[in-house]
mmCIF file of C-alpha atoms and ligand atoms in Angstrom:
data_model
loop_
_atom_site.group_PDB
_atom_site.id
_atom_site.type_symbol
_atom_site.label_atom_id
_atom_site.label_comp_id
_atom_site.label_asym_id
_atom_site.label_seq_id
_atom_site.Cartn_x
_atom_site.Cartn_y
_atom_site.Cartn_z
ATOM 1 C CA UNK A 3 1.833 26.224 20.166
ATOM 2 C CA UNK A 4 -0.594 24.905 17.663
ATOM 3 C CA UNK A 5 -1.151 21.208 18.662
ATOM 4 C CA UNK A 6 -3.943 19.659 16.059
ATOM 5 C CA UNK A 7 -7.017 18.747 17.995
ATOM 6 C CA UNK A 8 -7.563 15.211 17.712
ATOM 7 C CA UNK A 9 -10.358 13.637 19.134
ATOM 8 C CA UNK A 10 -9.190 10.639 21.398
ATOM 9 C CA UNK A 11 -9.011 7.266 18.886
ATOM 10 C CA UNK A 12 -11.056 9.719 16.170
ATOM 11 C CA UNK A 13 -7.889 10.735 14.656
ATOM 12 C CA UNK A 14 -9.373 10.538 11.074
ATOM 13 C CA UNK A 15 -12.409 11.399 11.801
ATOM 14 C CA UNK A 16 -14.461 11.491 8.883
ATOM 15 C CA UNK A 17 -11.897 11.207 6.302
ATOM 16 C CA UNK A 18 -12.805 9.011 3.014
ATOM 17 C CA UNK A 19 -10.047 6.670 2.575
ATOM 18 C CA UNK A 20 -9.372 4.597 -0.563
ATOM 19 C CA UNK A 21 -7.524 1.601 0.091
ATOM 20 C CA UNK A 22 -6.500 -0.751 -2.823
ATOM 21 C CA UNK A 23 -4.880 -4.336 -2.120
ATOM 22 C CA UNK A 24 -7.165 -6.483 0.338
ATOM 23 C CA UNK A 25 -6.840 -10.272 -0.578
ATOM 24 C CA UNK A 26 -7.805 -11.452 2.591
ATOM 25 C CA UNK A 27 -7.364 -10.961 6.412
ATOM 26 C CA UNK A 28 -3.536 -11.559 6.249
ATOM 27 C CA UNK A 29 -3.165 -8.275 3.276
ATOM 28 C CA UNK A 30 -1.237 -5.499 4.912
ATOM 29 C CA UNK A 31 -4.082 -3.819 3.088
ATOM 30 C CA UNK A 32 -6.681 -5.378 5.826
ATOM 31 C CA UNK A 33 -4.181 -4.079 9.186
ATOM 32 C CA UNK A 34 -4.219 -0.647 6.989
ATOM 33 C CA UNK A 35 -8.200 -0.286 6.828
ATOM 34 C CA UNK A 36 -8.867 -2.191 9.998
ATOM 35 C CA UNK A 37 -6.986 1.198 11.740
ATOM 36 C CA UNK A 38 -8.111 3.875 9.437
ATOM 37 C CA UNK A 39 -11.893 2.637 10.134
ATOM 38 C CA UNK A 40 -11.087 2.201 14.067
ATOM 39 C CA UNK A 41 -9.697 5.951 13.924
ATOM 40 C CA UNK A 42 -13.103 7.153 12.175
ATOM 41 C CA UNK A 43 -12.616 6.738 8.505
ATOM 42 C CA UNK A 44 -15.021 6.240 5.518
ATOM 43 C CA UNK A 45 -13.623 3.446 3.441
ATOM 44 C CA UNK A 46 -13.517 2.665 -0.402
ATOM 45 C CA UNK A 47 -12.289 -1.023 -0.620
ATOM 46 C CA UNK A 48 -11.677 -2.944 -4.101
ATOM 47 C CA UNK A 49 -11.699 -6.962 -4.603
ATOM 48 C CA UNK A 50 -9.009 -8.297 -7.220
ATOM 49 C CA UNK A 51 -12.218 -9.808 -9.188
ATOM 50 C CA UNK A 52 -14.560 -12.388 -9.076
ATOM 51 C CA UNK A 53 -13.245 -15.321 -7.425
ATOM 52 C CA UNK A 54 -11.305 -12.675 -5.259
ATOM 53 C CA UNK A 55 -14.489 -11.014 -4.105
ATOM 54 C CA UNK A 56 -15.887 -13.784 -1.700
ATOM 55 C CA UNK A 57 -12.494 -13.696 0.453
ATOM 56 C CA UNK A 58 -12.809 -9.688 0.784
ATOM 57 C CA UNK A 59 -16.601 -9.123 1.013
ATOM 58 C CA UNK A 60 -17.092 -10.182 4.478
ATOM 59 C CA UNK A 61 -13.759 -8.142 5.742
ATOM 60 C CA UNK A 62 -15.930 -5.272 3.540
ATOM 61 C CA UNK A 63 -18.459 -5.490 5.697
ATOM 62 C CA UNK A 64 -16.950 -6.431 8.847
ATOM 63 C CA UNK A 65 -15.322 -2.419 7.844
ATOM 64 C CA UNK A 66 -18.348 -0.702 7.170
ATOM 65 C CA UNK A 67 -17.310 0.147 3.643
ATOM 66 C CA UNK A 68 -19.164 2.963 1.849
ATOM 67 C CA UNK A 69 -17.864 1.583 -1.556
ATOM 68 C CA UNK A 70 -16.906 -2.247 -2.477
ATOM 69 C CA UNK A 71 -16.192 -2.664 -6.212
ATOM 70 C CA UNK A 72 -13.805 -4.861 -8.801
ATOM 71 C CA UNK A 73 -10.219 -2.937 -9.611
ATOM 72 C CA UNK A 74 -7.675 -4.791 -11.441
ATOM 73 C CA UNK A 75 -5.541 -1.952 -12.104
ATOM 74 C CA UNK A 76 -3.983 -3.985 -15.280
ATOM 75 C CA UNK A 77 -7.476 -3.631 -17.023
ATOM 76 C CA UNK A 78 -8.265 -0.377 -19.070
ATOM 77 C CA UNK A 79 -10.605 1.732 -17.486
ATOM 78 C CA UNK A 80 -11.236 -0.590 -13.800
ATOM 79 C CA UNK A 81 -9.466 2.176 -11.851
ATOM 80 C CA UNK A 82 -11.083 4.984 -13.602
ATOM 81 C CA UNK A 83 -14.148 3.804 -12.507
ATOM 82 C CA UNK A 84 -13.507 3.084 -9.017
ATOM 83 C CA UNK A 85 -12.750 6.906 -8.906
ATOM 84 C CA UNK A 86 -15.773 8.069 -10.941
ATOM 85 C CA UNK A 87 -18.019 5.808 -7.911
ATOM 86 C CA UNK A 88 -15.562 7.886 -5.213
ATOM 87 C CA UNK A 89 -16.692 11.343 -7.311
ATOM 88 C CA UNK A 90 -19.948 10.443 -7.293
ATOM 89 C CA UNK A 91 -20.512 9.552 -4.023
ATOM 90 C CA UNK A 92 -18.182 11.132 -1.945
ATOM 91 C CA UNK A 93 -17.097 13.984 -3.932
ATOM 92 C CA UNK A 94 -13.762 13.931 -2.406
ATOM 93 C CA UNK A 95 -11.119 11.741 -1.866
ATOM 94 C CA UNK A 96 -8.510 12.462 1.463
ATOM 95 C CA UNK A 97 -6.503 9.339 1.489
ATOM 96 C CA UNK A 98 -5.155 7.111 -1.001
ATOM 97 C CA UNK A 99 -3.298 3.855 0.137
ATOM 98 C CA UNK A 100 -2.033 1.108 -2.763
ATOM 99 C CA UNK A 101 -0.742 -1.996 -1.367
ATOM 100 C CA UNK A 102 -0.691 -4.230 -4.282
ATOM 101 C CA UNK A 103 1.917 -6.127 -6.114
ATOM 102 C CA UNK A 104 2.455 -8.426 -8.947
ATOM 103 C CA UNK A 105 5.489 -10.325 -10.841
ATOM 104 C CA UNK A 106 4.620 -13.380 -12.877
ATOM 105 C CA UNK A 107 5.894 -15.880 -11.106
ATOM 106 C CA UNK A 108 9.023 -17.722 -13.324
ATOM 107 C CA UNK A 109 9.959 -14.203 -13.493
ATOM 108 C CA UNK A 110 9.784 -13.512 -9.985
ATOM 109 C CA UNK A 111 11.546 -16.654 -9.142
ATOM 110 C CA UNK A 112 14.784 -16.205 -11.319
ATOM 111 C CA UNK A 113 17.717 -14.133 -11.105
ATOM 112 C CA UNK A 114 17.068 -10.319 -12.333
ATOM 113 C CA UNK A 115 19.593 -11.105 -14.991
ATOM 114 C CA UNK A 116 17.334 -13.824 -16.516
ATOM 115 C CA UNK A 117 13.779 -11.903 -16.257
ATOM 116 C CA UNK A 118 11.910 -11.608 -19.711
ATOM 117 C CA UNK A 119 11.063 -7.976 -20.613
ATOM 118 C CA UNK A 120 7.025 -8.601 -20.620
ATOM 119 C CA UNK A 121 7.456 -10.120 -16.970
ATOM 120 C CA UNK A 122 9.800 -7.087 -15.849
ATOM 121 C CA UNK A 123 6.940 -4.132 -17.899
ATOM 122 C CA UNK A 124 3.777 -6.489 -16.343
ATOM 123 C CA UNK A 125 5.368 -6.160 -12.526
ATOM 124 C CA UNK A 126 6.457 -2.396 -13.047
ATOM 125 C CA UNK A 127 3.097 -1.823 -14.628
ATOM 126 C CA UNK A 128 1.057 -3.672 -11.418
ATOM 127 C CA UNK A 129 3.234 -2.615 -8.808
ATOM 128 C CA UNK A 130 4.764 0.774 -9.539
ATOM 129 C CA UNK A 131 3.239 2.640 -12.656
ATOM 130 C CA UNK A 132 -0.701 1.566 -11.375
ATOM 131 C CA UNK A 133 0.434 3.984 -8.168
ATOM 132 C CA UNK A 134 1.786 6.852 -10.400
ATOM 133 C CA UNK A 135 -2.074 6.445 -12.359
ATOM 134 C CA UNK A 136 -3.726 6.131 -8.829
ATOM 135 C CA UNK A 137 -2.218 9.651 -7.708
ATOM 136 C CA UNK A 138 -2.982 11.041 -11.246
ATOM 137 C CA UNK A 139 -6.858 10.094 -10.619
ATOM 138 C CA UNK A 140 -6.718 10.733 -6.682
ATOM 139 C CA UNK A 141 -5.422 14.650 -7.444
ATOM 140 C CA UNK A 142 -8.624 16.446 -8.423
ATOM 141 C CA UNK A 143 -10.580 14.916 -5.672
ATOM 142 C CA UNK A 144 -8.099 15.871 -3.518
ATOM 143 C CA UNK A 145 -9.548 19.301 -2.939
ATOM 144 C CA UNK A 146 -8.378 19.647 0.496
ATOM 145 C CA UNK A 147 -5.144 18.332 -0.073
ATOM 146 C CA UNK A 148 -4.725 14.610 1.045
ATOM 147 C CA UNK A 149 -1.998 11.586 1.424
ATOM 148 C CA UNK A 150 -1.443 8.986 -0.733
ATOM 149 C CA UNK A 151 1.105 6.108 0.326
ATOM 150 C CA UNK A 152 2.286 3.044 -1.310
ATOM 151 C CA UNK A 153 3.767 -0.181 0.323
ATOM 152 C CA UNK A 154 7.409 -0.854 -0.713
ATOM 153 C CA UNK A 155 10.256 -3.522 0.508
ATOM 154 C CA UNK A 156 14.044 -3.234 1.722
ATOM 155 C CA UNK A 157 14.819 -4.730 -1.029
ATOM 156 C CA UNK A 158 14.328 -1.729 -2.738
ATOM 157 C CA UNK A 159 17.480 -0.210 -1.106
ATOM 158 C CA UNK A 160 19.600 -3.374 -0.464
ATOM 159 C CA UNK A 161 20.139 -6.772 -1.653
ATOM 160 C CA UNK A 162 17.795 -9.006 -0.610
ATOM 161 C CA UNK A 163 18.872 -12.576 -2.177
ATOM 162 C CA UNK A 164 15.337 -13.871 -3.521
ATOM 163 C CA UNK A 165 13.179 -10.450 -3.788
ATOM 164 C CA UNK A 166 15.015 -10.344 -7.618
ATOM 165 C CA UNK A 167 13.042 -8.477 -9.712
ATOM 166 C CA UNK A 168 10.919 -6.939 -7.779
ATOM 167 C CA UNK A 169 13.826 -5.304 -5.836
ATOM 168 C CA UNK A 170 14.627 -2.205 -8.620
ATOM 169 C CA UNK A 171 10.478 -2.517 -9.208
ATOM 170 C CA UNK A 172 10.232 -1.103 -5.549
ATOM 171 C CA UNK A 173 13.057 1.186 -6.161
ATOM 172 C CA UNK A 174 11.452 2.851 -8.749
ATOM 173 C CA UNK A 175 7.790 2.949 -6.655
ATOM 174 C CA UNK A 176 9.792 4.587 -3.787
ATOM 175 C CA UNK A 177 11.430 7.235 -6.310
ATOM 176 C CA UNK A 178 8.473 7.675 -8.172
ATOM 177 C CA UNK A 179 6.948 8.558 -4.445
ATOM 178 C CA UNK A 180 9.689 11.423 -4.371
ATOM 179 C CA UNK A 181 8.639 13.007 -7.530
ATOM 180 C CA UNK A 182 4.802 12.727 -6.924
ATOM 181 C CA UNK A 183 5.593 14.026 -3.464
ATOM 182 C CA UNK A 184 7.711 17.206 -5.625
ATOM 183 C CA UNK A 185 4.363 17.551 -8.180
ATOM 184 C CA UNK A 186 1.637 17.515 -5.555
ATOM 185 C CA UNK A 187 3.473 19.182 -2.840
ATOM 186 C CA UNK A 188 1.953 22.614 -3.992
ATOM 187 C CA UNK A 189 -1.263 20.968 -3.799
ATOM 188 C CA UNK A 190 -0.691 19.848 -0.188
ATOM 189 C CA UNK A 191 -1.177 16.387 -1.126
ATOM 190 C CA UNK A 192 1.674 13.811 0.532
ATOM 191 C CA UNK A 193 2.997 11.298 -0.887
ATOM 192 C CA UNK A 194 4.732 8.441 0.786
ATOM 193 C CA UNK A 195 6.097 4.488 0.534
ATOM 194 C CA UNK A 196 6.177 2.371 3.580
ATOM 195 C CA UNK A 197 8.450 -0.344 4.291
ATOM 196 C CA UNK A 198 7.347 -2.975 6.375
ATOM 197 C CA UNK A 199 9.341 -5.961 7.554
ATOM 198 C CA UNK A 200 8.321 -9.599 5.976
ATOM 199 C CA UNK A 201 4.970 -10.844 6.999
ATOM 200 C CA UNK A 202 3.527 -13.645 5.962
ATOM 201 C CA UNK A 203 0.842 -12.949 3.035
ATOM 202 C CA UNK A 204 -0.213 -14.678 -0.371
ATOM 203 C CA UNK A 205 1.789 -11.778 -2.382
ATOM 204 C CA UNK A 206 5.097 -13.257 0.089
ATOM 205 C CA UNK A 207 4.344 -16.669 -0.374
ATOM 206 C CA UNK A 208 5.611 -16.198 -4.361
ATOM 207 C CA UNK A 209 8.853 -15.562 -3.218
ATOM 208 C CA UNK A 210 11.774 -18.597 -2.972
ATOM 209 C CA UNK A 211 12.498 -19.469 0.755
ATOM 210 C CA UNK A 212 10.429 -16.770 2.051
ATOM 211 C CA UNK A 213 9.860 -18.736 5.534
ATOM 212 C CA UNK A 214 13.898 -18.574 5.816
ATOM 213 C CA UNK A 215 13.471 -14.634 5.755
ATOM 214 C CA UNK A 216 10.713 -14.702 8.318
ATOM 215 C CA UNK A 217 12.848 -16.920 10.974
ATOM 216 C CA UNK A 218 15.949 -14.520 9.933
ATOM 217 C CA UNK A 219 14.134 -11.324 10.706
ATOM 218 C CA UNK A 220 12.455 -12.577 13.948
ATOM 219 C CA UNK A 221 15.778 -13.734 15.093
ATOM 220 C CA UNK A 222 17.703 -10.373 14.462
ATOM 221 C CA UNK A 223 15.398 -7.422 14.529
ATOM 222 C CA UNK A 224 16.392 -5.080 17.299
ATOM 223 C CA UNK A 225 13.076 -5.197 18.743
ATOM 224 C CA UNK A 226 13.168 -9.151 18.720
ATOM 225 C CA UNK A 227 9.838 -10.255 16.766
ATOM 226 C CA UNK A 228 7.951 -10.038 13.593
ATOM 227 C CA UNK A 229 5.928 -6.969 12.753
ATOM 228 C CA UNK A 230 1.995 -7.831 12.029
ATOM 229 C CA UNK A 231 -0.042 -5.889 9.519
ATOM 230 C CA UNK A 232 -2.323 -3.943 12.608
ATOM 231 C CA UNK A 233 1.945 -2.316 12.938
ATOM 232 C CA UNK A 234 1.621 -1.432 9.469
ATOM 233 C CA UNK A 235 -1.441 0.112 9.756
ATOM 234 C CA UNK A 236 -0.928 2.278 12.559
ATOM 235 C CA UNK A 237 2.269 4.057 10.808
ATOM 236 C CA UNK A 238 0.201 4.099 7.333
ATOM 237 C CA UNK A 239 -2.311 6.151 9.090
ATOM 238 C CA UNK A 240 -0.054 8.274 11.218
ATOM 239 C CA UNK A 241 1.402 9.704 7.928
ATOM 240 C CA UNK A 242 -2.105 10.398 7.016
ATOM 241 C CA UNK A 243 -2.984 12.802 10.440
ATOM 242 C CA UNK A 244 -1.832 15.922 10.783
ATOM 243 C CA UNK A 245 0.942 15.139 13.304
ATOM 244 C CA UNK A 246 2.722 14.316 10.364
ATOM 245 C CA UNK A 247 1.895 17.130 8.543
ATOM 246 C CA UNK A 248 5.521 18.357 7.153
ATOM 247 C CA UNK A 249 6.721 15.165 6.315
ATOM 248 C CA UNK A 250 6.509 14.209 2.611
ATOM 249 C CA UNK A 251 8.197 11.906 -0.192
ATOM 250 C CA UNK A 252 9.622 9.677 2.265
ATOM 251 C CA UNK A 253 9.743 5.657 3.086
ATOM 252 C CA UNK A 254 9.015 4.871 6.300
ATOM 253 C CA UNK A 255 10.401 1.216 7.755
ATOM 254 C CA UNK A 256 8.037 -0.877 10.192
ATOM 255 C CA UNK A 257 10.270 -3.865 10.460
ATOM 256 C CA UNK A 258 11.069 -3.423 14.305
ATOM 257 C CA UNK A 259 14.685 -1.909 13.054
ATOM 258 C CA UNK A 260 15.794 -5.073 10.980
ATOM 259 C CA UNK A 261 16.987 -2.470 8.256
ATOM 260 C CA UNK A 262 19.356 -1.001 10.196
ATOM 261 C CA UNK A 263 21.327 -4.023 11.042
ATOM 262 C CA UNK A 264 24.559 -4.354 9.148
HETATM 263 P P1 NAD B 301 -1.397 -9.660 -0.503
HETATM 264 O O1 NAD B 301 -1.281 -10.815 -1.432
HETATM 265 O O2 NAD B 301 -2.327 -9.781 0.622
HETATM 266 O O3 NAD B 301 -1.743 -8.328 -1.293
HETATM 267 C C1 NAD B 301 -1.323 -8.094 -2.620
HETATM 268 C C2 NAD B 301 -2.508 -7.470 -3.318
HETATM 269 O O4 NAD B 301 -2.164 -7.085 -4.655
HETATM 270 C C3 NAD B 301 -3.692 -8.454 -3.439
HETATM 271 O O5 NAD B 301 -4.836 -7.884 -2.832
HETATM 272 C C4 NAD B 301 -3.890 -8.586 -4.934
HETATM 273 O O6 NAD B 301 -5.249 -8.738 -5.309
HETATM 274 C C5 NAD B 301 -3.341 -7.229 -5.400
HETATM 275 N N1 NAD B 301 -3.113 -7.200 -6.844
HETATM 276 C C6 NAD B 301 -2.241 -7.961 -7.566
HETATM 277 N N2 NAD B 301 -2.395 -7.682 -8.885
HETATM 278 C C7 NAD B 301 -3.357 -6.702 -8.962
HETATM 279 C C8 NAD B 301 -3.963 -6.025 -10.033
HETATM 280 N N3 NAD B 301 -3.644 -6.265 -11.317
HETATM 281 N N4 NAD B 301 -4.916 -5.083 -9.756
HETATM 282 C C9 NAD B 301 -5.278 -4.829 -8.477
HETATM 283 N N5 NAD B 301 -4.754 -5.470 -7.422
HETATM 284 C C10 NAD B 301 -3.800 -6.407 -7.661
HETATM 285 O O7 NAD B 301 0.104 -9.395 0.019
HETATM 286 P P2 NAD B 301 0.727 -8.190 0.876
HETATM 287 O O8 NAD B 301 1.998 -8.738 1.403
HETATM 288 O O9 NAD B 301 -0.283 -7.623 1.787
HETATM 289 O O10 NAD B 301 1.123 -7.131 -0.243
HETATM 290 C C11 NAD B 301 0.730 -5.779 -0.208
HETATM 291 C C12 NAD B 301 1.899 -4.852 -0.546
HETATM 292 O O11 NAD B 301 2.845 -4.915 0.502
HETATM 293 C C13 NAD B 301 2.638 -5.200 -1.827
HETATM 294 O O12 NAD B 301 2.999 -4.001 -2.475
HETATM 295 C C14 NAD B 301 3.883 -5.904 -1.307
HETATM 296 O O13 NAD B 301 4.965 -5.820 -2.208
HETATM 297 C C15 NAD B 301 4.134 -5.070 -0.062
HETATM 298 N N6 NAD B 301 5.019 -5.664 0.942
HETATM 299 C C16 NAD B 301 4.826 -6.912 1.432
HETATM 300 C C17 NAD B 301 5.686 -7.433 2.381
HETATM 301 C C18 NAD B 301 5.511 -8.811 2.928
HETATM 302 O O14 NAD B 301 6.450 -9.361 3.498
HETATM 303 N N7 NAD B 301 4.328 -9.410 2.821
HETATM 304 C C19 NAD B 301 6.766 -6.653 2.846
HETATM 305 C C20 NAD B 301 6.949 -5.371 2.345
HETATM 306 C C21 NAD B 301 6.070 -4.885 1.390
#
């Protein structure tokens, strides 16, 4: 049997890991780094911009990142260059993790039916296109193959009153994860969305009565509790090691199996 040979707790040993999304110590982005770095991992961290950067810089440091630059992914040529710095120093890239978001927020807070089309493009463009141009850049430095994962919701697959717009904007990240998972596949480059339960973060607090949908997931999640963003991180990195080598184009739930209850 051919059991990969990781090192105890050095299961990415090595690996130079992108990760796009920390706003602060509560991002799922921050739980998602905190584990790839504590499993061995080079990081690449970005800061929204400018009056971002002082609430990210210290948890950049804290890390050990090998790059720290600006990426707002809605600004021509900020991504672009955040892979050129990767190219340049790394030369490679093995792990690609996007864990941002963004609806403007009168369309975020009204019913689907009512969203303006520039509100519905901006929040498909942030959230779900800026992935598709992520795996684009990511696939040349990929020369190893590699795993790229974006974070979606359940209310990508279900009704979630409140999540409104943003519901068939994650529905079209987690398909678009399918057909980048088809395209790269030959490449050996993964692709795959992860769903975690609610958790308590800036990007939540834009949603209406989101403390409603914490107390209702606590109360009937199988497993009894809320699922913190260290959870998220250690099943965002588990689809990067090679124990889950064959598994591609999926979504993944962390929510302690809230999804499952009727
Ligand atoms: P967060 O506010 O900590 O992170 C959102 C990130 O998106 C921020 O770092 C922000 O700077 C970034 N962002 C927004 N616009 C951007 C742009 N133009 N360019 C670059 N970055 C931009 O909140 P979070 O909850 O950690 O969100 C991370 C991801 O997790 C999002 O995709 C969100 O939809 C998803 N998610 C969140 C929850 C939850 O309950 N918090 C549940 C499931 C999925």
């Amino acid at each position: 049997m051919n059991i990969p040979d990781l090192p105890p707790g050095q299961a990415l040993l090595g690996q130079r890991v992108l990760v796009l999304g920390i706003a602060n110590e509560h991002s799922i982005a921050y739980g998602c780094a905190k584990v790839f770095r504590a499993l061995g991992a080079d990081l690449a961290l970005t800061y929204l911009n400018e009056k971002a950067r002082p609430h990210v810089e210290p948890l950049a440091r804290e890390l050990g990142a090998d790059i720290f630059l600006p990426c707002d992914v809605g600004e021509a040529g900020s991504l672009e260059a955040v892979f050129e710095a990767i190219a340049a120093r790394w030369g490679r890239l093995d792990i690609g993790l996007h864990s941002i978001a963004f609806a403007p927020r009168e369309d975020l807070q009204g019913r689907l039916a009512d969203s303006s089309a520039e509100g519905f493009a901006r929040a498909m463009d942030i959230s779900c296109h800026s992935f598709i141009r992520m795996a684009r850049l990511a696939e040349p430095l990929m020369t190893g193959g590699g795993t790229l994962i974006a974070m979606s919701y359940h209310g990508a697959a279900k009704v979630v009153p409140n999540y409104n717009l943003m519901g068939p904007v994650k529905a079209a990240l987690e398909c678009a994860v399918r057909y980048l998972a088809y395209e790269m596949g030959p490449r050996d480059i993964r692709v795959h969305a992860v769903s975690p339960g609610p958790l308590k973060t800036r990007a939540a607090s834009g949603l209406k009565d989101f403390d409603e949908l914490l107390a209702e997931a606590s109360a009937r999640a199988p497993i009894g509790e809320l699922v913190d963003i260290e959870d998220v991180g250690l099943t965002t990195a588990f689809l990067a090691t090679p124990y889950a080598r064959r598994l591609t184009g999926t979504t993944t739930y962390v929510d302690g199996g809230l999804s499952i209850m009727g």
